Coordinates of C-alpha atoms in Angstrom, one line a residue:
Chain D
M1 CA -20.0 19.7 171.5
L2 CA -23.6 21.3 171.8
L3 CA -25.6 21.2 176.1
F4 CA -29.0 21.6 175.9
H5 CA -30.3 22.7 179.7
H6 CA -32.1 24.6 181.6
P7 CA -30.8 26.6 184.9
M8 CA -32.5 25.0 186.8
S9 CA -32.7 21.7 186.1
A10 CA -31.0 20.1 188.2
S11 CA -29.3 17.0 185.8
S12 CA -28.4 19.2 183.5
R13 CA -26.0 21.2 186.1
F14 CA -24.9 17.8 187.1
V15 CA -23.5 17.5 183.4
R16 CA -22.9 20.9 183.3
L17 CA -20.2 20.1 186.9
V18 CA -19.4 16.5 185.2
L19 CA -17.8 18.5 181.9
S20 CA -16.8 21.7 183.5
E21 CA -14.4 18.9 185.6
Y22 CA -13.3 17.6 182.8
G23 CA -12.2 20.7 180.7
E24 CA -14.5 20.6 178.9
T25 CA -16.3 24.1 177.8
P26 CA -19.2 22.6 175.7
E27 CA -22.5 25.6 173.8
L28 CA -25.2 25.8 176.2
Q29 CA -28.4 26.0 174.4
L30 CA -31.3 26.8 176.6
E31 CA -33.7 24.3 175.9
Q32 CA -37.7 24.6 178.3
P33 CA -38.7 21.5 178.2
W34 CA -42.6 22.5 178.2
D35 CA -42.7 23.4 174.8
R36 CA -42.4 20.5 173.5
R37 CA -39.9 21.9 170.6
P38 CA -40.2 19.1 167.1
E39 CA -36.5 19.4 166.8
F40 CA -35.7 18.8 170.8
M41 CA -39.1 15.9 171.0
Q42 CA -36.6 14.2 167.8
M43 CA -34.1 14.1 169.5
N44 CA -35.3 13.2 172.8
P45 CA -38.9 11.8 172.7
A46 CA -38.7 12.1 176.3
G47 CA -38.7 15.9 176.1
T48 CA -36.0 15.8 179.3
L49 CA -33.3 17.3 179.9
P50 CA -29.9 17.1 179.5
V51 CA -29.3 16.3 175.9
M52 CA -25.6 16.8 174.9
T53 CA -25.0 16.6 170.6
G54 CA -21.8 16.8 168.7
E55 CA -19.7 14.2 170.3
A56 CA -21.2 11.1 168.6
N57 CA -23.7 10.6 165.5
S58 CA -26.0 10.7 168.0
A59 CA -27.7 12.9 170.5
I60 CA -26.8 11.8 173.9
V61 CA -30.1 11.7 175.8
G62 CA -29.9 12.5 180.0
A63 CA -27.8 12.2 182.8
F64 CA -27.2 8.7 182.7
A65 CA -26.2 8.1 179.8
I66 CA -24.4 11.5 179.2
S67 CA -21.9 11.5 182.4
E68 CA -21.3 7.3 181.9
Y69 CA -20.2 8.8 178.7
L70 CA -17.9 11.0 179.9
D71 CA -16.5 8.2 181.8
E72 CA -15.9 6.4 179.2
T73 CA -14.7 8.8 177.2
R74 CA -12.9 11.1 179.3
G75 CA -12.7 9.3 182.7
P76 CA -9.1 6.9 182.6
I77 CA -7.3 9.3 181.1
M78 CA -8.3 11.2 184.8
R79 CA -6.2 9.4 186.3
G80 CA -6.6 11.1 190.5
R81 CA -9.2 13.4 188.9
R82 CA -11.4 11.3 188.0
L83 CA -14.8 11.1 189.5
M84 CA -15.6 7.1 189.5
P85 CA -13.9 5.0 191.7
D86 CA -11.6 2.5 189.7
T87 CA -13.7 -0.9 191.5
P88 CA -16.8 -1.5 190.9
P89 CA -18.3 -1.5 194.1
G90 CA -17.5 1.8 194.9
R91 CA -18.8 2.7 191.6
A92 CA -22.7 1.3 193.0
E93 CA -21.6 3.4 195.8
V94 CA -21.6 6.4 193.4
R95 CA -25.0 5.2 191.4
R96 CA -26.9 4.8 193.9
L97 CA -26.1 8.6 195.2
I98 CA -26.5 10.1 191.3
D99 CA -30.0 8.0 191.6
W100 CA -30.9 9.3 194.5
F101 CA -30.1 12.7 194.0
L102 CA -31.4 13.2 190.6
V103 CA -34.2 10.4 190.7
K104 CA -35.6 10.2 194.1
T105 CA -34.7 13.1 195.1
E106 CA -35.9 15.0 192.3
A107 CA -39.1 13.2 192.3
D108 CA -40.1 13.9 196.0
V109 CA -38.9 17.6 196.6
T110 CA -37.0 18.8 192.6
R111 CA -39.6 19.1 190.2
A112 CA -42.2 19.8 192.1
L113 CA -40.9 23.5 193.7
V114 CA -39.2 23.8 189.9
R115 CA -42.2 23.4 188.3
E116 CA -45.1 24.8 191.1
R117 CA -42.3 27.9 191.0
V118 CA -40.6 28.1 187.8
F119 CA -41.5 26.9 185.1
K120 CA -45.2 27.7 185.9
V121 CA -44.9 30.9 185.8
Q122 CA -43.8 30.5 182.5
M123 CA -45.8 28.3 180.8
S124 CA -49.3 29.0 179.2
P125 CA -52.4 28.4 180.7
A126 CA -52.5 26.0 177.1
Q127 CA -49.6 24.2 178.4
G128 CA -50.4 24.7 182.1
G129 CA -48.9 27.6 183.3
G130 CA -51.2 29.2 186.8
A131 CA -50.5 29.4 190.0
P132 CA -48.5 27.2 192.0
D133 CA -50.9 24.5 193.7
S134 CA -50.4 24.8 197.6
A135 CA -51.1 21.3 198.7
V136 CA -48.3 20.4 196.3
L137 CA -45.1 22.7 197.5
R138 CA -46.8 21.4 201.6
A139 CA -46.1 18.6 200.4
A140 CA -42.7 18.6 198.4
R141 CA -41.6 21.1 202.1
A142 CA -42.8 18.5 203.8
N143 CA -40.1 15.9 202.2
I144 CA -37.1 18.2 201.5
R145 CA -36.1 17.6 205.0
Q146 CA -35.7 14.3 204.9
H147 CA -33.3 14.4 202.0
M148 CA -30.9 17.2 203.7
R149 CA -30.5 15.0 207.0
Y150 CA -30.1 12.1 204.6
L151 CA -27.0 14.7 203.2
G152 CA -26.3 15.7 206.1
W153 CA -25.5 12.2 207.2
L154 CA -23.3 11.3 204.3
A155 CA -21.4 14.0 204.7
Q156 CA -21.2 14.4 208.7
S157 CA -19.6 10.1 207.6
R158 CA -17.9 10.3 205.0
D159 CA -14.6 12.5 203.6
W160 CA -17.0 13.2 200.5
L161 CA -20.2 11.3 200.1
A162 CA -19.5 8.4 198.3
G163 CA -16.2 7.8 200.1
D164 CA -12.8 9.9 200.8
G165 CA -12.5 11.0 197.5
Q166 CA -15.3 13.5 195.3
T167 CA -17.6 12.0 192.7
Y168 CA -19.9 12.2 190.6
A169 CA -22.4 11.5 194.3
D170 CA -20.9 15.2 195.3
L171 CA -22.2 16.1 191.9
A172 CA -25.0 15.1 191.2
A173 CA -25.9 15.8 195.1
A174 CA -24.7 19.3 194.6
A175 CA -26.3 20.3 191.0
T176 CA -29.2 19.4 193.5
V177 CA -28.7 21.9 196.7
S178 CA -28.2 24.4 194.2
V179 CA -31.0 24.6 192.2
L180 CA -33.4 24.2 195.9
D181 CA -31.1 26.6 197.8
Y182 CA -31.9 28.9 194.1
L183 CA -35.4 28.6 195.3
G184 CA -34.1 29.7 198.8
E185 CA -35.7 26.1 200.1
I186 CA -33.1 24.9 202.6
D187 CA -33.1 25.7 206.0
W188 CA -28.6 25.5 206.4
N189 CA -28.9 25.8 210.5
A190 CA -30.4 22.4 210.3
E191 CA -27.3 20.9 208.7
P192 CA -24.6 22.3 209.5
A193 CA -22.2 19.3 207.7
A194 CA -24.7 19.4 204.6
R195 CA -22.8 23.1 205.0
D196 CA -19.9 22.3 205.1
W197 CA -19.5 20.1 202.5
Y198 CA -21.7 22.8 200.1
Q199 CA -19.1 25.5 201.3
R200 CA -16.3 23.7 199.8
M201 CA -18.5 22.3 197.0
K202 CA -19.4 25.7 196.3
S203 CA -15.7 27.1 195.5
R204 CA -14.5 24.5 193.3
P205 CA -14.0 26.3 189.5
S206 CA -16.2 24.1 188.2
F207 CA -19.0 26.4 190.3
R208 CA -18.6 29.5 189.1
D209 CA -21.2 28.8 186.2
I210 CA -23.9 27.4 188.5
L211 CA -23.5 30.6 190.7
S212 CA -24.7 32.9 188.0
D213 CA -27.1 31.5 186.5
R214 CA -30.4 33.7 186.6
V215 CA -33.8 33.2 186.4
R216 CA -35.8 35.8 184.1
G217 CA -38.4 37.7 186.7
L218 CA -37.1 35.6 189.7
P219 CA -33.4 36.0 191.6
P220 CA -31.9 34.0 193.3
V221 CA -31.8 34.0 197.3
S222 CA -29.3 36.6 198.4
H223 CA -26.8 34.1 199.5
Y224 CA -27.2 31.9 197.1
S225 CA -23.7 32.7 195.4
D226 CA -21.9 33.3 198.6
L227 CA -18.7 31.4 199.2
D228 CA -19.3 31.9 202.8
F229 CA -22.9 31.6 203.4
Chain L
M1 CA -26.2 -13.7 195.9
L2 CA -29.5 -13.0 197.5
L3 CA -32.3 -10.2 195.6
F4 CA -34.4 -8.7 197.4
H5 CA -36.9 -8.3 194.8
H6 CA -41.1 -7.4 194.3
P7 CA -42.9 -10.1 191.1
M8 CA -44.2 -6.3 190.2
S9 CA -41.2 -4.6 190.3
A10 CA -40.0 -4.2 187.0
S11 CA -36.8 -3.4 188.1
S12 CA -36.6 -6.3 190.1
R13 CA -37.5 -8.7 186.8
F14 CA -35.4 -6.8 184.7
V15 CA -32.8 -7.5 186.9
R16 CA -33.6 -11.5 186.8
L17 CA -33.5 -11.2 183.9
V18 CA -29.9 -10.2 183.6
L19 CA -28.5 -12.1 185.6
S20 CA -30.1 -15.0 184.2
E21 CA -28.9 -14.5 180.8
Y22 CA -25.3 -14.0 182.3
G23 CA -26.3 -17.4 184.3
E24 CA -26.5 -16.1 187.7
T25 CA -28.7 -17.9 190.4
P26 CA -29.1 -15.9 193.6
E27 CA -31.3 -17.2 196.3
L28 CA -34.7 -14.5 195.9
Q29 CA -35.9 -12.7 198.7
L30 CA -39.9 -11.4 198.4
E31 CA -39.6 -7.3 199.9
Q32 CA -43.1 -5.9 200.5
P33 CA -42.2 -2.1 200.4
W34 CA -45.2 -0.7 202.0
D35 CA -43.2 -2.6 205.0
R36 CA -40.4 -0.3 205.9
R37 CA -38.4 -3.5 207.3
P38 CA -35.7 -1.4 209.1
E39 CA -32.9 -4.4 207.8
F40 CA -34.3 -3.2 204.5
M41 CA -34.5 0.5 205.2
Q42 CA -30.8 -0.4 206.4
M43 CA -29.7 -1.7 203.1
N44 CA -31.2 0.8 201.4
P45 CA -33.0 4.0 203.2
A46 CA -34.5 5.2 199.4
G47 CA -37.0 1.6 200.0
T48 CA -37.1 1.1 196.9
L49 CA -36.2 -2.8 194.8
P50 CA -34.5 -4.5 194.2
V51 CA -31.0 -4.9 196.5
M52 CA -28.5 -7.0 195.6
T53 CA -26.5 -8.6 198.5
G54 CA -23.9 -11.2 199.2
E55 CA -21.8 -9.9 196.2
A56 CA -19.6 -6.8 197.5
N57 CA -18.6 -5.8 201.0
S58 CA -22.2 -4.1 201.4
A59 CA -25.2 -4.4 198.9
I60 CA -26.0 -2.7 195.8
V61 CA -28.7 -1.6 195.2
G62 CA -30.6 -0.3 192.5
A63 CA -31.7 -1.6 188.9
F64 CA -29.4 1.3 187.5
A65 CA -26.3 0.4 190.2
I66 CA -26.5 -3.2 189.6
S67 CA -26.7 -3.8 186.6
E68 CA -23.5 -2.0 185.7
Y69 CA -22.0 -4.5 188.2
L70 CA -23.0 -6.4 186.7
D71 CA -21.7 -5.3 183.0
E72 CA -18.4 -4.5 184.6
T73 CA -17.8 -8.0 186.9
R74 CA -20.0 -10.8 184.3
G75 CA -20.0 -8.2 180.5
P76 CA -16.3 -9.1 179.5
I77 CA -16.4 -12.5 179.7
M78 CA -19.6 -13.2 178.3
R79 CA -17.9 -12.2 174.5
G80 CA -20.7 -12.4 172.0
R81 CA -23.4 -12.4 175.0
R82 CA -22.6 -9.4 176.6
L83 CA -25.8 -7.3 177.3
M84 CA -24.3 -3.8 176.7
P85 CA -23.1 -2.4 173.4
D86 CA -18.4 -2.5 173.0
T87 CA -19.1 1.3 172.4
P88 CA -20.3 4.6 173.9
P89 CA -22.5 5.7 172.2
G90 CA -24.3 2.8 171.7
R91 CA -24.0 2.0 175.3
A92 CA -25.5 5.5 175.3
E93 CA -28.3 4.6 173.2
V94 CA -29.2 1.5 175.9
R95 CA -29.0 3.4 178.4
R96 CA -31.1 5.9 177.3
L97 CA -33.7 3.2 177.0
I98 CA -33.1 1.6 180.0
D99 CA -34.2 5.3 181.7
W100 CA -36.6 5.4 179.6
F101 CA -37.9 2.1 180.6
L102 CA -37.1 1.8 184.5
V103 CA -37.5 5.7 185.1
K104 CA -39.7 7.0 182.6
T105 CA -42.9 4.4 181.5
E106 CA -42.5 3.9 185.5
A107 CA -43.6 7.1 186.5
D108 CA -46.4 7.5 183.9
V109 CA -48.1 4.3 183.9
T110 CA -45.8 0.8 185.6
R111 CA -46.0 2.5 189.2
A112 CA -49.4 3.8 189.7
L113 CA -50.6 1.1 187.8
V114 CA -48.8 -1.8 190.4
R115 CA -49.6 1.0 193.9
E116 CA -53.3 1.4 192.8
R117 CA -54.3 -2.6 191.4
V118 CA -51.9 -4.5 193.9
F119 CA -49.9 -2.8 196.7
K120 CA -52.8 -1.3 198.1
V121 CA -55.0 -4.6 198.3
Q122 CA -52.1 -5.6 200.5
M123 CA -51.2 -2.5 202.5
S124 CA -53.0 -1.8 205.5
P125 CA -55.2 1.8 205.8
A126 CA -52.1 2.6 208.0
Q127 CA -49.5 1.8 204.7
G128 CA -52.1 4.3 202.8
G129 CA -53.7 0.6 201.4
G130 CA -57.3 0.6 200.2
A131 CA -59.5 0.5 196.9
P132 CA -58.1 1.5 194.3
D133 CA -58.3 5.5 192.9
S134 CA -60.0 5.7 189.9
A135 CA -58.4 8.4 188.5
V136 CA -55.2 7.5 188.7
L137 CA -55.9 4.4 187.1
R138 CA -56.9 6.6 184.0
A139 CA -54.7 8.8 183.9
A140 CA -51.9 5.6 183.8
R141 CA -53.5 4.1 181.8
A142 CA -54.1 6.8 179.3
N143 CA -50.7 7.2 179.4
I144 CA -49.6 3.7 178.8
R145 CA -50.6 3.7 174.9
Q146 CA -48.4 6.4 174.1
H147 CA -45.8 3.9 176.1
M148 CA -46.4 1.5 173.4
R149 CA -46.3 3.1 170.0
Y150 CA -43.3 4.7 170.9
L151 CA -42.4 0.5 171.8
G152 CA -43.8 0.1 168.8
W153 CA -41.7 1.7 167.2
L154 CA -39.2 1.2 167.8
A155 CA -39.4 -2.9 167.5
Q156 CA -40.4 -1.7 163.7
S157 CA -37.5 0.5 163.1
R158 CA -34.7 -1.6 163.9
D159 CA -33.7 -5.5 165.0
W160 CA -34.0 -5.3 168.5
L161 CA -34.9 -2.0 170.6
A162 CA -31.5 -0.4 171.1
G163 CA -29.8 -2.1 167.4
D164 CA -28.4 -5.2 165.9
G165 CA -28.2 -7.0 168.9
Q166 CA -29.8 -8.3 172.2
T167 CA -29.3 -5.7 175.2
Y168 CA -30.3 -4.7 178.8
A169 CA -32.8 -2.4 176.2
D170 CA -34.3 -5.0 175.2
L171 CA -34.6 -6.9 179.2
A172 CA -35.3 -2.9 181.1
A173 CA -38.6 -3.0 178.3
A174 CA -39.4 -7.2 178.3
A175 CA -39.2 -6.5 182.2
T176 CA -41.9 -3.9 182.3
V177 CA -44.5 -4.9 179.3
S178 CA -44.3 -8.1 180.8
V179 CA -45.4 -6.6 184.6
L180 CA -48.7 -4.9 182.8
D181 CA -49.2 -7.6 180.7
Y182 CA -49.3 -9.6 183.8
L183 CA -52.3 -7.2 185.2
G184 CA -54.3 -7.3 181.7
E185 CA -52.6 -3.6 180.8
I186 CA -51.6 -4.2 177.4
D187 CA -54.2 -3.9 173.8
W188 CA -51.5 -6.5 172.2
N189 CA -54.0 -6.0 169.3
A190 CA -52.7 -2.0 168.7
E191 CA -49.5 -2.9 168.1
P192 CA -48.2 -5.6 165.8
A193 CA -44.2 -5.5 165.9
A194 CA -44.4 -5.0 170.1
R195 CA -46.1 -7.9 170.0
D196 CA -43.9 -10.2 167.9
W197 CA -40.3 -8.4 169.7
Y198 CA -42.3 -9.5 173.0
Q199 CA -43.1 -13.2 171.9
R200 CA -39.0 -13.4 171.5
M201 CA -38.8 -11.6 174.5
K202 CA -40.6 -13.6 176.5
S203 CA -39.4 -17.7 174.3
R204 CA -36.1 -16.5 175.7
P205 CA -35.5 -19.9 178.7
S206 CA -34.0 -15.9 180.9
F207 CA -38.3 -15.3 180.5
R208 CA -39.6 -18.4 182.3
D209 CA -39.3 -17.8 185.7
I210 CA -41.0 -14.8 185.3
L211 CA -43.2 -16.0 183.0
S212 CA -44.3 -18.4 186.3
D213 CA -44.5 -15.6 189.2
R214 CA -47.7 -15.2 191.1
V215 CA -48.9 -12.3 192.8
R216 CA -51.3 -13.6 195.5
G217 CA -54.4 -12.4 195.7
L218 CA -54.5 -11.9 191.7
P219 CA -54.3 -14.4 188.9
P220 CA -52.7 -13.1 186.0
V221 CA -54.6 -12.3 182.9
S222 CA -55.2 -15.7 180.9
H223 CA -52.5 -15.5 177.9
Y224 CA -49.9 -14.2 180.2
S225 CA -47.7 -16.3 180.1
D226 CA -48.6 -18.0 176.7
L227 CA -45.3 -18.0 174.4
D228 CA -48.0 -17.9 171.7
F229 CA -51.0 -14.6 172.3

C-alpha cells in the first residue's frame, strides 16, 4: 500500500491517522501538488492529495473516498475500535464534522495559510511562487478564531467531537489542528477545552509520525511535538 | 421529511435527485443561505445547504452525510436500483466523482457563478450584495471548459460516469450541470458526449422537478427544460 501525501496536507494527515489506528503501515510518497506530475495527474485529475494505491485495481482518490473505503474494508473487524459509529444518524454526524474540518476549515483557513506560508516558498515563479500575500493571511487568521471556537464548543459539550467514542471526526479535526499548530497559528490559551482534547489526541501512538513531520526550511513552532503544551 | 434547499445549490439538487430516485417526496423549504437565519445556523453552524430533518433525532447536514445516510437506510432494499455499487473500489470511484463535482467544480466554477449572478442580486449591501464582479466571472468561465471536458471524457469512456450503472456520480454531475445550464453557461456544441449523457439524465422522471425550478427575476436559458436541446 502506497500513500501519496504531503506533510502540510490536512487530508493526507487524516488518512495517515486512520491507517495507523487500524494498524496499517503504508509506504509514504511525498507529492508536491503544485508540480502537477503527469503520472500523478493521471491517477487523480483533480491534482489533490491524498491518493492511495496498491489496494484495489485502481487508485483510491481523496480523503472522503479513502476513509469510507477503509471503514468498509477494515471497520467491521475492528469491533470496539471502529472509528465510525454503528447507527446511520451517528455516522451522519461524523461525516458532517469530516466535511467541516476537511472542506470548510480547509477552504476558510488551512489551504490559504499553507499555500501562502509553505507552498509558495517552494514553488517557482511560473508555478505561482513568491512572497506571501498579507491580505490572504489576514483573512485566514480572522477565520481561524471562529473555527477554533467551534472546536472548543464541541470539545466542551461531548467526550469526543462526534459523541461518546473516538471517531473519524476527531482524526479529521486533529489532522487540521496539527497543520495549523505546526505553523504556530493557534492561540491555545483562548480555547482550553480544545487544548485538553488535542492533548489527548497528541498522546495517541497513531500521532507519533505526525509529530515528527518536518518541512524543509520551516521548523515547527517550539511546542509542536510537546505532549504537554 | 423536510429538506432545506435552494434551487441554485447543486448539492441541494443532488439530494433532491437521490430522494426522487428512491421514491421519497420530502417537503422542500427554500433557504437563502446568506440570511444566516439563527434557527438554520443552529441546525448547521456551517450555514450550508442542504439540510434534512424529520428522519433521525437531529438534522442531517450536507450532501455527503445525507447521501451516505440514504444509501445506508434505503440502498440495500433497492436491489438493482441502488445508486451505489456493491464493491468498495466501485464505491470509492463514485465518491471520487461526487467530490469532483460537488467540491472541486463547486469551488472552481459553480459557487462563483451562482454567487455573482444570482445571490448577490438578492442580497442586501450589508450582506455583500451588489453588481457581479467581472474578474470573478471571467475566472469561473475559464475553469468551466476544463470541467466540461472532463465530463465529456467520462461520458465518452463509460456507459455512466462511474462505470456500467447509473450511480450517485451521475446525479451529482447532473445536479451541477443543471445549475450551470440554467444560467446559460454551458457550450453544448463543444462536448457532444456530455450532451448525450445529460439528455439521458434530463429524461428521467426524477429530473422533472429540477427542470421546473425557477429563480425569481432570472428566467433560465431557453433550452433549459427541453429534453431535446
